[in-house]
Coordinates of C-alpha atoms in Angstrom, one line a residue:
P1 CA -174.4 13.8 -159.9
A2 CA -173.0 15.8 -157.0
L3 CA -171.9 14.0 -153.9
P4 CA -172.9 16.2 -150.8
H5 CA -171.3 15.2 -147.6
F6 CA -169.2 12.6 -149.3
S7 CA -166.3 13.3 -147.0
D8 CA -168.6 12.6 -144.0
F9 CA -169.4 9.2 -145.6
T10 CA -165.8 8.2 -146.2
E11 CA -164.8 9.4 -142.7
M12 CA -167.6 7.4 -141.1
M13 CA -166.8 4.3 -143.0
R14 CA -163.1 4.7 -142.0
A15 CA -164.1 5.2 -138.4
L16 CA -166.4 2.2 -138.5
G17 CA -163.6 0.0 -139.7
Y18 CA -164.4 -0.6 -143.3
P19 CA -161.3 -2.4 -144.7
R20 CA -161.2 -0.6 -148.1
L21 CA -160.6 3.0 -149.0
I22 CA -163.5 4.8 -150.7
S23 CA -163.0 7.8 -152.9
M24 CA -165.2 10.1 -154.8
E25 CA -164.1 8.6 -158.1
N26 CA -165.7 5.3 -157.1
F27 CA -169.2 6.8 -157.6
H28 CA -168.8 9.0 -160.6
T29 CA -170.3 6.2 -162.6
P30 CA -172.7 3.5 -161.3
N31 CA -170.8 1.0 -159.2
F32 CA -173.3 -1.6 -158.0
M33 CA -170.6 -4.1 -156.8
L34 CA -169.2 -1.5 -154.4
V35 CA -172.6 -0.4 -153.2
S36 CA -173.7 -4.0 -152.6
E37 CA -170.4 -4.7 -150.8
V38 CA -170.9 -1.7 -148.5
L39 CA -174.5 -2.5 -147.8
L40 CA -173.7 -6.1 -146.9
W41 CA -170.9 -4.9 -144.7
L42 CA -173.1 -2.4 -142.9
V43 CA -175.8 -5.0 -142.4
K44 CA -173.3 -7.4 -140.9
R45 CA -171.9 -4.6 -138.8
Y46 CA -175.4 -3.9 -137.6
E47 CA -176.4 -7.5 -136.9
P48 CA -173.7 -10.1 -137.5
Q49 CA -176.3 -13.0 -137.5
S50 CA -178.2 -11.6 -140.5
D51 CA -178.8 -14.0 -143.3
I52 CA -179.1 -11.6 -146.3
P53 CA -177.7 -13.3 -149.5
G54 CA -174.9 -11.5 -151.2
E55 CA -175.4 -12.8 -154.8
V56 CA -175.7 -9.8 -157.2
E57 CA -174.7 -11.4 -160.5
T58 CA -178.0 -11.1 -162.3
E59 CA -180.5 -8.2 -162.4
Q60 CA -183.0 -10.3 -160.5
D61 CA -180.4 -11.0 -157.8
R62 CA -179.7 -7.3 -157.5
V63 CA -183.3 -6.3 -157.1
F64 CA -183.8 -9.0 -154.5
F65 CA -180.7 -7.9 -152.6
I66 CA -181.7 -4.2 -152.5
K67 CA -185.2 -5.1 -151.3
A68 CA -183.9 -7.4 -148.6
V69 CA -181.5 -4.8 -147.3
A70 CA -184.2 -2.1 -147.3
Q71 CA -186.6 -4.3 -145.5
F72 CA -184.0 -5.3 -143.0
M73 CA -183.1 -1.7 -142.2
A74 CA -186.8 -0.7 -142.0
T75 CA -187.7 -3.5 -139.5
K76 CA -184.5 -3.6 -137.5
A77 CA -183.4 0.0 -137.3
H78 CA -186.4 1.9 -138.5
I79 CA -184.4 3.4 -141.4
K80 CA -186.3 4.0 -144.6
L81 CA -184.1 3.6 -147.7
N82 CA -184.9 4.6 -151.2
T83 CA -184.4 1.4 -153.2
K84 CA -184.3 3.2 -156.6
K85 CA -181.4 5.4 -155.5
L86 CA -179.6 2.4 -154.1
Y87 CA -180.0 0.5 -157.3
Q88 CA -178.6 3.5 -159.3
A89 CA -175.3 2.8 -157.4
D90 CA -174.0 6.3 -158.0
G91 CA -173.8 9.5 -156.0
Y92 CA -177.5 9.4 -155.1
A93 CA -176.8 6.0 -153.4
V94 CA -174.3 7.6 -151.1
K95 CA -177.2 9.7 -149.6
E96 CA -179.0 6.5 -148.7
L97 CA -175.8 4.9 -147.4
L98 CA -175.3 7.9 -145.1
K99 CA -178.6 7.2 -143.4
V100 CA -177.2 3.9 -142.1
T101 CA -173.6 4.9 -141.5
S102 CA -174.8 8.0 -139.5
V103 CA -176.8 5.7 -137.1
L104 CA -173.9 3.3 -136.7
Y105 CA -171.4 6.1 -136.3
G106 CA -173.6 7.8 -133.6
A107 CA -174.0 4.5 -131.7
M108 CA -170.2 4.0 -131.8
N109 CA -169.6 7.5 -130.4
T110 CA -172.2 7.0 -127.6
Q111 CA -170.6 3.7 -126.6
G112 CA -166.9 4.5 -126.7
G113 CA -166.2 8.1 -127.8
E114 CA -164.5 9.1 -131.0
R115 CA -162.5 6.5 -132.7
A116 CA -159.6 8.9 -133.2
D117 CA -159.2 9.1 -129.4
L118 CA -158.5 5.3 -129.2
P119 CA -155.0 4.0 -129.5
E120 CA -154.1 2.6 -132.9
E121 CA -153.9 -1.0 -131.7
D122 CA -157.3 -0.7 -129.9
S123 CA -159.2 1.0 -132.7
S124 CA -158.9 -2.1 -134.9
K125 CA -160.4 -4.2 -132.1
F126 CA -163.3 -1.9 -131.5
K127 CA -166.7 -3.7 -132.0
F128 CA -170.2 -3.0 -131.0
D129 CA -173.5 -4.9 -131.4
L130 CA -176.2 -2.4 -132.1
G131 CA -178.7 -5.2 -132.7
S132 CA -178.8 -6.0 -129.0
K133 CA -179.4 -2.3 -128.2
I134 CA -182.4 -2.3 -130.7
A135 CA -183.8 -5.4 -129.0
D136 CA -183.4 -3.7 -125.6
L137 CA -185.2 -0.6 -127.0
K138 CA -188.1 -2.8 -128.3
A139 CA -188.4 -4.5 -124.9
A140 CA -188.4 -1.2 -123.2
R141 CA -191.1 0.1 -125.4
Q142 CA -193.2 -3.0 -124.8
L143 CA -192.7 -2.7 -121.0
A144 CA -193.7 0.9 -121.2
S145 CA -196.9 0.2 -123.0
E146 CA -197.7 -2.6 -120.5
I147 CA -197.0 -0.3 -117.5
T148 CA -199.3 2.3 -119.0
S149 CA -202.2 -0.2 -119.5
K150 CA -201.7 -1.8 -116.1
G151 CA -201.5 1.6 -114.5
A152 CA -204.8 2.5 -116.0
V153 CA -206.4 -0.7 -114.7
L154 CA -204.9 -0.1 -111.3
Y155 CA -206.3 3.4 -111.2
D156 CA -209.8 2.2 -112.0
L157 CA -209.5 -0.5 -109.3
L158 CA -208.3 2.0 -106.7
G159 CA -211.3 4.2 -107.6
K160 CA -213.5 1.4 -106.4
E161 CA -211.6 0.8 -103.2
V162 CA -214.0 2.8 -101.0
E163 CA -216.9 0.6 -101.9
L164 CA -214.8 -2.6 -101.8
R165 CA -213.4 -1.7 -98.4
E166 CA -216.8 -1.6 -96.9
A167 CA -217.9 -4.9 -98.5
R168 CA -214.6 -6.5 -97.4
T169 CA -215.0 -5.3 -93.8
D170 CA -218.5 -6.6 -93.7
S171 CA -217.5 -10.0 -95.0
I172 CA -214.6 -10.3 -92.6
A173 CA -216.8 -9.2 -89.6
R174 CA -219.5 -11.7 -90.5
P175 CA -219.1 -15.1 -88.7
L176 CA -218.3 -18.0 -91.0
E177 CA -221.2 -20.5 -91.3
I178 CA -219.9 -24.0 -91.8
N179 CA -223.1 -25.3 -93.3
E180 CA -223.2 -22.5 -95.9
A181 CA -219.6 -22.9 -96.8
E182 CA -220.1 -26.7 -97.1
K183 CA -223.1 -26.1 -99.5
V184 CA -221.0 -23.7 -101.6
M185 CA -218.1 -26.2 -101.7
K186 CA -220.5 -29.0 -102.8
V187 CA -222.0 -26.9 -105.5
A188 CA -218.5 -26.0 -106.8
I189 CA -217.4 -29.7 -106.6
N190 CA -220.5 -30.8 -108.5
S191 CA -219.9 -28.1 -111.1
V192 CA -216.3 -29.3 -111.6
L193 CA -217.4 -32.9 -111.8
E194 CA -219.9 -32.0 -114.5
Q195 CA -217.2 -30.3 -116.5
V196 CA -215.0 -33.3 -116.1
Q197 CA -217.8 -35.6 -117.3
K198 CA -218.5 -33.4 -120.2
T199 CA -214.8 -33.4 -121.2
K200 CA -214.7 -37.2 -120.9
D201 CA -217.9 -37.5 -123.1
M202 CA -216.3 -35.2 -125.6
L203 CA -213.1 -37.3 -125.6
N204 CA -215.2 -40.5 -126.1
N205 CA -217.1 -38.9 -129.0
V206 CA -213.8 -37.9 -130.5
A207 CA -212.5 -41.5 -130.2
L208 CA -215.7 -42.8 -131.8
D209 CA -215.5 -40.3 -134.6
E210 CA -211.9 -41.2 -135.2
A211 CA -212.7 -44.9 -135.4
S212 CA -215.6 -44.2 -137.8
L213 CA -213.4 -42.0 -140.0
E214 CA -210.6 -44.7 -140.0
A215 CA -213.2 -47.3 -141.0
K216 CA -214.5 -45.1 -143.8
I217 CA -210.9 -44.4 -145.0
E218 CA -210.1 -48.1 -145.0
K219 CA -213.4 -48.8 -147.0
R220 CA -212.5 -46.1 -149.5
K221 CA -209.0 -47.6 -149.9
L222 CA -210.4 -51.0 -150.7
E223 CA -212.8 -49.5 -153.2
L224 CA -210.0 -47.6 -154.8
E225 CA -207.9 -50.7 -155.1
R226 CA -210.8 -52.7 -156.6
S227 CA -211.4 -49.9 -159.1
Q228 CA -207.7 -49.7 -160.1
K229 CA -207.6 -53.5 -160.6
R230 CA -210.7 -53.3 -162.7
L231 CA -209.3 -50.5 -164.8
Q232 CA -206.1 -52.5 -165.4
T233 CA -208.1 -55.5 -166.4
L234 CA -210.2 -53.4 -168.9
Q235 CA -207.1 -51.8 -170.3
S236 CA -205.4 -55.2 -170.9
V237 CA -208.4 -56.9 -172.4
R238 CA -209.2 -56.2 -176.1
P239 CA -213.0 -55.9 -176.8
A240 CA -214.5 -58.6 -178.9
F241 CA -215.9 -56.2 -181.5
M242 CA -212.6 -54.3 -182.0
D243 CA -211.5 -56.4 -185.0
E244 CA -214.8 -55.8 -186.8
Y245 CA -214.7 -52.1 -185.9
E246 CA -211.3 -51.7 -187.4
K247 CA -212.3 -53.5 -190.6
I248 CA -215.4 -51.3 -190.9
E249 CA -213.3 -48.2 -190.2
E250 CA -210.9 -49.2 -193.0
Q251 CA -213.7 -49.7 -195.4
L252 CA -215.2 -46.4 -194.4
Q253 CA -211.9 -44.7 -195.1
K254 CA -211.8 -46.3 -198.6
Q255 CA -215.4 -45.2 -199.3
Y256 CA -214.6 -41.7 -198.2
S257 CA -211.6 -41.5 -200.5
S258 CA -213.7 -42.8 -203.4
Y259 CA -216.4 -40.2 -202.5
L260 CA -213.9 -37.4 -202.6
E261 CA -212.5 -38.5 -206.0
K262 CA -216.0 -38.7 -207.5
F263 CA -217.0 -35.4 -206.0
R264 CA -214.0 -33.7 -207.5
N265 CA -214.7 -35.3 -210.9
L266 CA -218.3 -34.2 -210.7
T267 CA -217.3 -30.6 -209.8
Y268 CA -214.9 -30.6 -212.7
M269 CA -217.5 -31.9 -215.2
E270 CA -220.0 -29.3 -214.0
Q271 CA -217.4 -26.6 -214.6
L272 CA -216.8 -27.9 -218.1
L273 CA -220.5 -28.0 -218.8
D274 CA -221.0 -24.5 -217.6
D275 CA -218.1 -23.3 -219.9
H276 CA -219.6 -25.2 -222.9
R277 CA -223.0 -23.6 -222.3
R278 CA -221.5 -20.2 -222.0
T279 CA -219.6 -20.7 -225.2
E280 CA -222.7 -21.8 -227.1
Q281 CA -224.6 -18.8 -225.7
E282 CA -221.9 -16.4 -226.9
M283 CA -221.9 -18.0 -230.4
F284 CA -225.7 -17.8 -230.5
E285 CA -225.6 -14.1 -229.6
V286 CA -222.9 -13.5 -232.3
R287 CA -225.0 -15.2 -235.0
W288 CA -228.1 -13.3 -233.9
E289 CA -226.2 -10.0 -234.3
M290 CA -225.0 -11.0 -237.8
L291 CA -228.6 -11.6 -238.9

């Protein structure tokens, strides 16, 4: 297949610091080892702490590797990759690799300018961590959504400020009555004490239930042990009637063998009798015709 923008791909990979040279001939035929190596390198370049396994010896390993890389890029960088084209490992796979290299190349340019403008000794040391930028972007999006929701709540509260201001002013202007405040505090204290008592009762009930369950469990364990011992005893003891049963079973086997033999003989004799009768009938018919 044709390789559009292949020069862009090789240039981006060279700028990103890929240690090997890539040429068009590498993708004239399917080259899964090279594609997997490039993918794993791009993933590590994107997030050095990634734990994607690099085993691609078997077909199952290759399918798992492609799916893992596609899922990683979809969740971390919001880059949708075509797994079928990547698995082909030919020119069509380069189109999918370009999606990742373009993002990394663009991030490199925004952070430090073109790699060609850097000195030769500094270009080899150029590194960037795009994963941290993605994390900052996610945090910024979450904060933006929280700001929007809290802004809406604040807007609703400010709309009620006119009514609340009057009620607040009346409450501040009204003299504080000690007796009424004391009643309110007593009611609140009693309510809290009731909640505390309910919580204590619930804890006591839980303790009782736990003790009951432990007793039941212990009882079941003892019953299980007794049943296991009884089973072992029954398995080790030979029943009293077993000898007689085996003798009768042996006699029954002999009787059955005798029955089979007699049945076969009877069937054979019946077959001979039928043949004899058929022969006599045929001879009788022949004599009748001769008369």
